[in-house]
Amino acid sequence: LCLDLIDIRADHHNILLALVHLEAYKGTLFSHMMNTAVLSIVFGHRLGLTRRQLVDLGLAAFHHDLGWALLADDRLEDTDGFGLKMSTINAIRASARQDLEAVRTKVARALVRLGGFNEMVINRLIVAFECQVPEDQPSKDLYYTDIGPSFMSNVVRVASAYDELTSPQGASGPAMLPDQAMRHILDDAGKTYDRFLATLFAHCLGAYPVGTLVELDTTEIGLVVNLPSNPVNYHRPQVK
């Protein structure tokens, strides 16, 4: 599936990004893992990564929250048949930080058993480890020394945050609109997210991502249907 996503023509990426915003399929762990992979792959394409690098990035993005599916916890029960809810996972992530070590251990063991111990698995291990952090303390207690997250982890964390912010928040409130989520990430750049990559993410997906409803200078209403043809013009998407 990851290879299929990578091989989709660049001029069809707008369709992929529109699928990310289908409300009926947002908010569960599986959809979040898939949407994060889609966003990371499209972003990687726009950055000019090689096919091998896109495979590494896409699989790392898909597996970044796998540990939560493996964690035996009564609070994570699938009560409605639609999968584990990200709103529940995020509540646990914020309130019980000791659980994060258990998640990291679970996902590490699972990935090694699935793919052995090699370079590609190690990349996924690093991303899965570095992504399990509270939002207000993104790097605290990750390492004994002052080591920052890897390039892939920074990409995945931005993509993951964008999908989570545009998903229903359960009791915490409704989902943000795409442009609101992008603004939240940019406002937080340099603290939770890498400032340079967050800016590039906004430029690549546009200030008004696919699916955003906008008002034009002519007072007409338009729906963003495609990425800007040139990332330099990130504020001028294609609209219908």
Short mmCIF file of C-alpha atoms in Angstrom, two decimals:
data_model
loop_
_atom_site.label_atom_id
_atom_site.label_comp_id
_atom_site.label_asym_id
_atom_site.label_seq_id
_atom_site.Cartn_x
_atom_site.Cartn_y
_atom_site.Cartn_z
CA LEU A 1 0.00 0.00 0.00
CA CYS A 2 2.84 2.38 0.82
CA LEU A 3 4.42 1.72 -2.59
CA ASP A 4 1.06 2.34 -4.29
CA LEU A 5 0.76 5.70 -2.53
CA ILE A 6 4.31 6.66 -3.52
CA ASP A 7 3.69 5.80 -7.19
CA ILE A 8 0.56 7.96 -7.50
CA ARG A 9 1.24 10.76 -9.95
CA ALA A 10 1.99 14.13 -8.38
CA ASP A 11 -0.94 15.77 -10.19
CA HIS A 12 -3.27 13.37 -8.33
CA HIS A 13 -1.97 14.29 -4.87
CA ASN A 14 -4.92 16.64 -4.46
CA ILE A 15 -7.20 13.58 -4.44
CA LEU A 16 -5.10 11.95 -1.71
CA LEU A 17 -5.22 15.11 0.38
CA ALA A 18 -8.98 15.39 -0.06
CA LEU A 19 -9.39 11.82 1.20
CA VAL A 20 -7.48 12.78 4.35
CA HIS A 21 -10.40 15.08 5.24
CA LEU A 22 -13.25 12.58 4.87
CA GLU A 23 -14.92 13.05 8.26
CA ALA A 24 -16.45 9.56 8.35
CA TYR A 25 -12.96 8.04 8.37
CA LYS A 26 -11.17 10.39 10.74
CA GLY A 27 -10.50 10.13 14.44
CA THR A 28 -9.51 6.45 14.75
CA LEU A 29 -5.99 5.13 15.25
CA PHE A 30 -5.83 3.31 11.92
CA SER A 31 -7.10 6.27 9.89
CA HIS A 32 -4.66 8.54 11.73
CA MET A 33 -1.72 6.26 10.91
CA MET A 34 -2.80 6.11 7.26
CA ASN A 35 -3.45 9.85 6.96
CA THR A 36 -0.08 10.64 8.53
CA ALA A 37 1.60 8.41 5.95
CA VAL A 38 -0.29 10.10 3.09
CA LEU A 39 0.60 13.59 4.32
CA SER A 40 4.25 12.62 4.86
CA ILE A 41 4.55 11.06 1.39
CA VAL A 42 2.99 14.07 -0.37
CA PHE A 43 5.26 16.38 1.64
CA GLY A 44 8.30 14.22 0.82
CA HIS A 45 7.40 14.32 -2.88
CA ARG A 46 7.28 18.11 -2.81
CA LEU A 47 10.66 18.16 -1.04
CA GLY A 48 12.18 16.05 -3.83
CA LEU A 49 13.00 12.93 -1.79
CA THR A 50 14.05 9.81 -3.70
CA ARG A 51 11.75 6.80 -4.00
CA ARG A 52 13.80 4.91 -1.39
CA GLN A 53 13.59 7.84 1.00
CA LEU A 54 9.82 8.06 0.43
CA VAL A 55 9.44 4.36 1.26
CA ASP A 56 11.35 4.88 4.51
CA LEU A 57 9.35 7.99 5.37
CA GLY A 58 5.96 6.52 4.45
CA LEU A 59 6.43 3.33 6.47
CA ALA A 60 7.87 5.22 9.43
CA ALA A 61 4.88 7.56 9.34
CA PHE A 62 2.40 4.69 9.20
CA HIS A 63 4.03 2.88 12.13
CA HIS A 64 4.63 5.94 14.31
CA ASP A 65 1.61 5.30 16.60
CA LEU A 66 1.51 1.51 16.24
CA GLY A 67 2.42 1.03 19.90
CA TRP A 68 -1.01 2.19 21.03
CA ALA A 69 -2.68 -0.68 19.16
CA LEU A 70 -0.46 -3.13 21.05
CA LEU A 71 -0.89 -1.64 24.51
CA ALA A 72 -3.25 -3.60 26.77
CA ASP A 73 -5.19 -0.88 28.56
CA ASP A 74 -8.85 -0.87 29.58
CA ARG A 75 -9.06 2.80 28.65
CA LEU A 76 -8.30 1.95 25.02
CA GLU A 77 -11.18 -0.46 24.46
CA ASP A 78 -12.90 -0.25 21.07
CA THR A 79 -16.44 0.35 22.29
CA ASP A 80 -18.23 1.17 19.03
CA GLY A 81 -16.57 -1.15 16.51
CA PHE A 82 -14.84 1.68 14.62
CA GLY A 83 -11.39 1.33 16.15
CA LEU A 84 -9.39 3.00 18.90
CA LYS A 85 -10.15 6.70 19.19
CA MET A 86 -7.28 9.20 18.89
CA SER A 87 -9.05 11.50 21.38
CA THR A 88 -8.76 8.76 24.04
CA ILE A 89 -5.13 8.06 23.14
CA ASN A 90 -4.22 11.74 23.35
CA ALA A 91 -5.90 12.09 26.74
CA ILE A 92 -3.77 9.22 28.06
CA ARG A 93 -0.65 10.61 26.37
CA ALA A 94 -1.16 13.94 28.13
CA SER A 95 -2.16 12.66 31.58
CA ALA A 96 -0.11 9.48 32.09
CA ARG A 97 3.35 10.09 30.75
CA GLN A 98 4.72 6.93 32.30
CA ASP A 99 2.63 5.00 29.75
CA LEU A 100 4.79 6.37 26.94
CA GLU A 101 7.72 4.13 27.86
CA ALA A 102 5.45 1.08 27.62
CA VAL A 103 4.27 2.25 24.18
CA ARG A 104 7.84 2.72 22.98
CA THR A 105 8.81 -0.74 24.19
CA LYS A 106 5.79 -2.40 22.57
CA VAL A 107 6.32 -0.82 19.18
CA ALA A 108 10.07 -1.54 19.24
CA ARG A 109 9.52 -5.23 19.86
CA ALA A 110 6.75 -5.45 17.25
CA LEU A 111 8.77 -3.74 14.51
CA VAL A 112 11.83 -5.91 15.10
CA ARG A 113 9.70 -9.05 14.97
CA LEU A 114 8.00 -7.89 11.79
CA GLY A 115 11.07 -6.87 9.83
CA GLY A 116 14.16 -8.07 11.65
CA PHE A 117 16.91 -5.73 12.76
CA ASN A 118 18.06 -3.71 9.75
CA GLU A 119 18.47 -0.12 8.60
CA MET A 120 14.85 0.37 7.50
CA VAL A 121 13.45 -1.03 10.73
CA ILE A 122 15.84 1.11 12.76
CA ASN A 123 14.54 4.23 11.01
CA ARG A 124 10.97 3.25 11.94
CA LEU A 125 12.04 2.51 15.52
CA ILE A 126 13.59 5.96 15.85
CA VAL A 127 10.47 7.70 14.53
CA ALA A 128 8.08 5.62 16.67
CA PHE A 129 10.23 6.33 19.74
CA GLU A 130 10.62 10.06 19.15
CA CYS A 131 6.96 10.65 18.28
CA GLN A 132 5.67 9.40 21.65
CA VAL A 133 6.13 12.65 23.51
CA PRO A 134 3.76 15.11 25.23
CA GLU A 135 3.06 18.14 23.06
CA ASP A 136 4.21 20.64 25.68
CA GLN A 137 7.56 18.88 26.26
CA PRO A 138 8.52 17.43 22.88
CA SER A 139 12.11 16.45 23.67
CA LYS A 140 12.25 16.25 27.45
CA ASP A 141 13.55 12.92 28.80
CA LEU A 142 13.91 11.38 25.32
CA TYR A 143 17.69 11.08 25.62
CA TYR A 144 20.26 11.47 28.37
CA THR A 145 22.06 14.13 26.34
CA ASP A 146 20.85 17.10 24.30
CA ILE A 147 19.91 15.20 21.14
CA GLY A 148 17.07 16.47 18.97
CA PRO A 149 14.57 14.39 16.97
CA SER A 150 15.60 13.08 13.55
CA PHE A 151 14.58 14.63 10.23
CA MET A 152 11.96 11.93 9.63
CA SER A 153 10.53 12.31 13.13
CA ASN A 154 10.12 16.05 12.63
CA VAL A 155 8.30 15.47 9.33
CA VAL A 156 6.04 12.80 10.82
CA ARG A 157 5.23 14.86 13.91
CA VAL A 158 4.08 17.81 11.77
CA ALA A 159 1.98 15.53 9.53
CA SER A 160 0.56 13.70 12.55
CA ALA A 161 -0.34 16.94 14.31
CA TYR A 162 -2.08 18.29 11.21
CA ASP A 163 -4.26 15.18 10.91
CA GLU A 164 -5.07 15.15 14.63
CA LEU A 165 -6.01 18.84 14.70
CA THR A 166 -8.38 18.35 11.75
CA SER A 167 -10.02 15.33 13.41
CA PRO A 168 -12.89 15.39 15.94
CA GLN A 169 -11.51 16.00 19.42
CA GLY A 170 -14.15 14.02 21.34
CA ALA A 171 -15.20 15.82 24.50
CA SER A 172 -12.55 18.49 23.89
CA GLY A 173 -14.39 20.01 20.96
CA PRO A 174 -14.82 19.91 17.17
CA ALA A 175 -12.09 19.51 14.58
CA MET A 176 -10.17 22.54 13.36
CA LEU A 177 -10.52 23.67 9.76
CA PRO A 178 -7.43 22.86 7.63
CA ASP A 179 -6.16 26.45 7.54
CA GLN A 180 -6.69 26.80 11.32
CA ALA A 181 -4.66 23.63 11.91
CA MET A 182 -1.88 24.93 9.68
CA ARG A 183 -1.83 28.23 11.55
CA HIS A 184 -1.68 26.39 14.89
CA ILE A 185 1.36 24.42 13.72
CA LEU A 186 3.11 27.54 12.40
CA ASP A 187 2.39 29.47 15.60
CA ASP A 188 3.94 26.61 17.59
CA ALA A 189 6.95 26.19 15.29
CA GLY A 190 10.22 26.25 17.17
CA LYS A 191 8.64 24.79 20.31
CA THR A 192 6.79 21.54 19.59
CA TYR A 193 7.65 21.37 15.88
CA ASP A 194 10.83 22.11 13.94
CA ARG A 195 10.42 25.68 12.68
CA PHE A 196 12.06 25.13 9.28
CA LEU A 197 10.14 21.94 8.47
CA ALA A 198 6.84 23.36 9.73
CA THR A 199 7.28 26.32 7.38
CA LEU A 200 8.15 24.00 4.48
CA PHE A 201 5.11 21.85 5.30
CA ALA A 202 2.87 24.92 5.10
CA HIS A 203 4.47 26.02 1.84
CA CYS A 204 4.17 22.55 0.28
CA LEU A 205 0.55 21.92 1.30
CA GLY A 206 -0.36 25.59 1.03
CA ALA A 207 -1.59 28.11 3.57
CA TYR A 208 -5.10 26.94 2.60
CA PRO A 209 -4.86 23.14 2.30
CA VAL A 210 -7.03 21.02 0.02
CA GLY A 211 -10.57 20.97 1.41
CA THR A 212 -10.53 24.53 2.77
CA LEU A 213 -13.45 26.85 1.98
CA VAL A 214 -12.17 30.35 1.13
CA GLU A 215 -13.53 33.76 0.19
CA LEU A 216 -11.80 35.35 -2.79
CA ASP A 217 -10.99 39.02 -3.34
CA THR A 218 -14.03 39.11 -5.64
CA THR A 219 -16.20 38.02 -2.64
CA GLU A 220 -16.87 34.71 -4.42
CA ILE A 221 -16.68 31.53 -2.37
CA GLY A 222 -14.21 28.86 -3.50
CA LEU A 223 -13.16 25.39 -2.43
CA VAL A 224 -9.43 24.60 -2.49
CA VAL A 225 -9.07 21.60 -4.81
CA ASN A 226 -5.34 21.42 -5.52
CA LEU A 227 -1.93 22.39 -4.18
CA PRO A 228 -0.29 25.60 -5.37
CA SER A 229 1.50 24.90 -8.65
CA ASN A 230 4.63 26.47 -7.14
CA PRO A 231 5.31 26.20 -3.39
CA VAL A 232 6.64 29.77 -3.46
CA ASN A 233 3.03 30.86 -4.03
CA TYR A 234 1.84 28.89 -1.01
CA HIS A 235 -0.96 31.41 -0.37
CA ARG A 236 -2.44 30.99 -3.89
CA PRO A 237 -3.95 27.50 -4.18
CA GLN A 238 -6.12 26.25 -7.03
CA VAL A 239 -9.81 26.74 -6.20
CA LYS A 240 -13.19 25.68 -7.60
#
